[in-house]
Coordinates of C-alpha atoms in Angstrom, one line a residue:
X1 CA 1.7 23.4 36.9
X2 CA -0.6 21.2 38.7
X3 CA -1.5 17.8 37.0
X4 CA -3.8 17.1 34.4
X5 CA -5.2 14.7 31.6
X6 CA -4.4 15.8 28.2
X7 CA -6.1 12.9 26.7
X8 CA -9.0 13.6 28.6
X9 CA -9.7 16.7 27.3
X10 CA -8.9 15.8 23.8
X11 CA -11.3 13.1 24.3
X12 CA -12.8 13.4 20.6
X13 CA -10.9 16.3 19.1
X14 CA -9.0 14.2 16.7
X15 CA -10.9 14.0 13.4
X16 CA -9.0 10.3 12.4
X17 CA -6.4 8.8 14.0
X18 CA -2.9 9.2 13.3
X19 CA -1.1 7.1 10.4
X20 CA 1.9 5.4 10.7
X21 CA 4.9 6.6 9.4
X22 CA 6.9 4.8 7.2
X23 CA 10.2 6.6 7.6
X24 CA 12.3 6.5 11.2
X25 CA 13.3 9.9 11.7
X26 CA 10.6 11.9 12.7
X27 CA 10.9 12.9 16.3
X28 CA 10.4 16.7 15.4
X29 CA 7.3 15.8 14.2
X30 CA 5.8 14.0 16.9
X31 CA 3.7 16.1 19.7
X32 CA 4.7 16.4 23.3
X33 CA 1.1 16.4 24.3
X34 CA -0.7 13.4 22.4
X35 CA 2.0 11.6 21.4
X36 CA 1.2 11.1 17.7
X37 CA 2.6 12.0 14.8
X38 CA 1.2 15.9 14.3
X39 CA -2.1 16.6 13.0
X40 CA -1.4 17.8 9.2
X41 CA -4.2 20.4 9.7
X42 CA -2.4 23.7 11.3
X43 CA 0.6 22.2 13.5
X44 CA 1.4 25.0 16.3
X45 CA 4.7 25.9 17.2
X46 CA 5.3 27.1 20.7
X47 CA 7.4 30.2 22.3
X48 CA 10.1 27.6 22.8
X49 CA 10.3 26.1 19.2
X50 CA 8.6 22.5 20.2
X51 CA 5.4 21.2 18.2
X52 CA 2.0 20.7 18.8
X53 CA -1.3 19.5 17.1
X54 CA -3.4 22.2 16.9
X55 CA -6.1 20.3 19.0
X56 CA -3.5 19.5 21.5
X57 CA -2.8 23.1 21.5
X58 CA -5.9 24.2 22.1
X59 CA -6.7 21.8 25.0
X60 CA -3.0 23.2 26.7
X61 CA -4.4 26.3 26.9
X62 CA -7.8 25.3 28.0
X63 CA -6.6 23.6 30.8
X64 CA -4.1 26.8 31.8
X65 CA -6.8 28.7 31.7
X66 CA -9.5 26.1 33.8
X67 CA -6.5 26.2 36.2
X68 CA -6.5 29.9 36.3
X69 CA -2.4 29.9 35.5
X70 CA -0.9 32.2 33.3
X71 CA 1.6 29.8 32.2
X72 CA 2.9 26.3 32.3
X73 CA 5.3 24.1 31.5
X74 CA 5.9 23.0 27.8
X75 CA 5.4 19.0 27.6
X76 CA 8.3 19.0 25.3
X77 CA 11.3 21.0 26.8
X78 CA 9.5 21.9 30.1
X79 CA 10.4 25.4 29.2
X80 CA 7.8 27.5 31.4
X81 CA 5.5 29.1 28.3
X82 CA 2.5 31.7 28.0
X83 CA -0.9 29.6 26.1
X84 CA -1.1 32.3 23.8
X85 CA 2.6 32.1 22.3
X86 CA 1.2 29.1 20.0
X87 CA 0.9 30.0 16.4
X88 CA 0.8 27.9 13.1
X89 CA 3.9 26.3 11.9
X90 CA 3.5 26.1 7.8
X91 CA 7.2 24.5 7.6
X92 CA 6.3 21.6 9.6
X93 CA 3.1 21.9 7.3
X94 CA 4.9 21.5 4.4
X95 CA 7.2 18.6 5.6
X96 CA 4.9 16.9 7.2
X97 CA 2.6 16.1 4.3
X98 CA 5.2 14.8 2.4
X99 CA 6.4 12.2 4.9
X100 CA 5.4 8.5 3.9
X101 CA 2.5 7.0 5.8
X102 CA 0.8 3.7 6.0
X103 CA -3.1 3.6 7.2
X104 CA -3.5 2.3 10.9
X105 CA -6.4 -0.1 10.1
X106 CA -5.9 -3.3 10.2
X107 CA -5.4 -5.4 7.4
X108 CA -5.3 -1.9 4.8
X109 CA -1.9 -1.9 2.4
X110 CA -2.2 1.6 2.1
X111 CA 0.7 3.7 2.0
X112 CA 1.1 7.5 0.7
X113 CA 1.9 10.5 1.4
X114 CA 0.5 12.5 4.5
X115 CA -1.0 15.0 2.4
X116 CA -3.2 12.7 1.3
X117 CA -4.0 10.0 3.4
X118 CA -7.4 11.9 5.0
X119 CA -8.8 11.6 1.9
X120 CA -8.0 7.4 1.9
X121 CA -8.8 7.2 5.7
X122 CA -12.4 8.4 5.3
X123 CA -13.3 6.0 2.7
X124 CA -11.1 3.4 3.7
X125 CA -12.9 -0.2 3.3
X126 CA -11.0 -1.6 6.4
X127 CA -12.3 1.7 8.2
X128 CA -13.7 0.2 11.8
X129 CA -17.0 1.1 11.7
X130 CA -20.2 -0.4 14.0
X131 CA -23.1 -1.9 13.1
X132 CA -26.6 -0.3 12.5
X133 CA -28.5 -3.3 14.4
X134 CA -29.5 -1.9 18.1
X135 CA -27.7 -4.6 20.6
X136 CA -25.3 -5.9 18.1
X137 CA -22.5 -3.3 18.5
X138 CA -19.7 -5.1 16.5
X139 CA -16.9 -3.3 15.0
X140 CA -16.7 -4.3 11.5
X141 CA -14.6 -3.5 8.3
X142 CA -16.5 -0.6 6.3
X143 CA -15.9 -3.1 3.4
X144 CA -17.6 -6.1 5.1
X145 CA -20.3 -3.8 6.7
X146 CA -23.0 -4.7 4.0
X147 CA -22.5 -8.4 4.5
X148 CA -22.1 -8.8 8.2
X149 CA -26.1 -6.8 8.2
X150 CA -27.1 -9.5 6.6
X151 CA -26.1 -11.7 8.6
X152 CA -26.3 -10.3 11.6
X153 CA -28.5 -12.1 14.8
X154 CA -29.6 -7.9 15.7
X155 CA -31.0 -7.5 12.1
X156 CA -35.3 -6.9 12.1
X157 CA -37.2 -9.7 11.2
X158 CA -40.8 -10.0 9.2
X159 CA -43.2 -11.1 12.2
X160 CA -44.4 -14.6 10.7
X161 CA -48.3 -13.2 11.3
X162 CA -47.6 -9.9 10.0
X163 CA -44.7 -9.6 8.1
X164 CA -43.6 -6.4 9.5
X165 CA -40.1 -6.1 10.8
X166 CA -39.6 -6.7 14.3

């Protein structure tokens, strides 16, 4: 199979990053293509028996199909495979969300269960999230988000004359 840029072409696709696991042995659980821990929504099981996100799945057989090849070689085993033998793996489901995890952002203690921690990452205070102010750009902790607009050099200002914000 000629060469190509998975990350490229899941550019975006991921709907949060992946947490970190808390237990050592989880190499079944990790995909070929992204390298992460597997997406608890709908993990893919190939013809051969390896794993797959279901975004990296889809992006696989994208990029099969862009390339006009009927098959290619499985990023796990490098067992040659068709893009249509994926098809969702509820076992790995069902383990998988009950694998400890920690949340990636920095300074968070969160730890949990897969199963749940979309619901903690999405309103996670130390979520990195960017200012509002046009030119400012900072990355800064959702929690802290409130005070660093107030502070920010980017914030509008009431025109001394006028007093509307400028």
């Amino acid at each position: 199979m000629a060469n190509f840029d998975i990350l490229t072409e899941l550019e975006g696709k991921r709907r949060y990053p992946p947490p970190k696991s808390l237990v050592p042995d989880i190499a079944s659980y990790i995909c070929p293509l992204c390298k992460c821990l597997l997406e608890l929504e709908e993990p893919q099981q190939c013809g051969c028996g390896d794993r797959a996100c279901k975004s990296c799945a889809i992006a696989f057989q994208k990029i099969l199909r862009k390339q006009g090849l009927s098959s290619g070689r499985c990023p796990g085993c490098g067992e040659d495979i068709s893009p249509d033998k994926f098809f969702p793996d509820r076992a790995a489901k069902r383990e998988l969300s009950k694998i400890p995890v920690a949340c990636p952002n920095e300074g968070c203690q969160w730890n949990g269960y897969y199963s749940n921690y979309e619901d903690h990452y999405i309103k996670c205070d130390y979520l990195p999230t960017q200012c509002v102010y046009s030119g400012c750009g900072e990355m800064v902790a959702k929690g802290m988000l409130k005070r660093h607009a107030e502070q920010c050099q980017f914030r509008p200002q009431p025109c001394e004359w006028c007093q509307e914000n400028i």
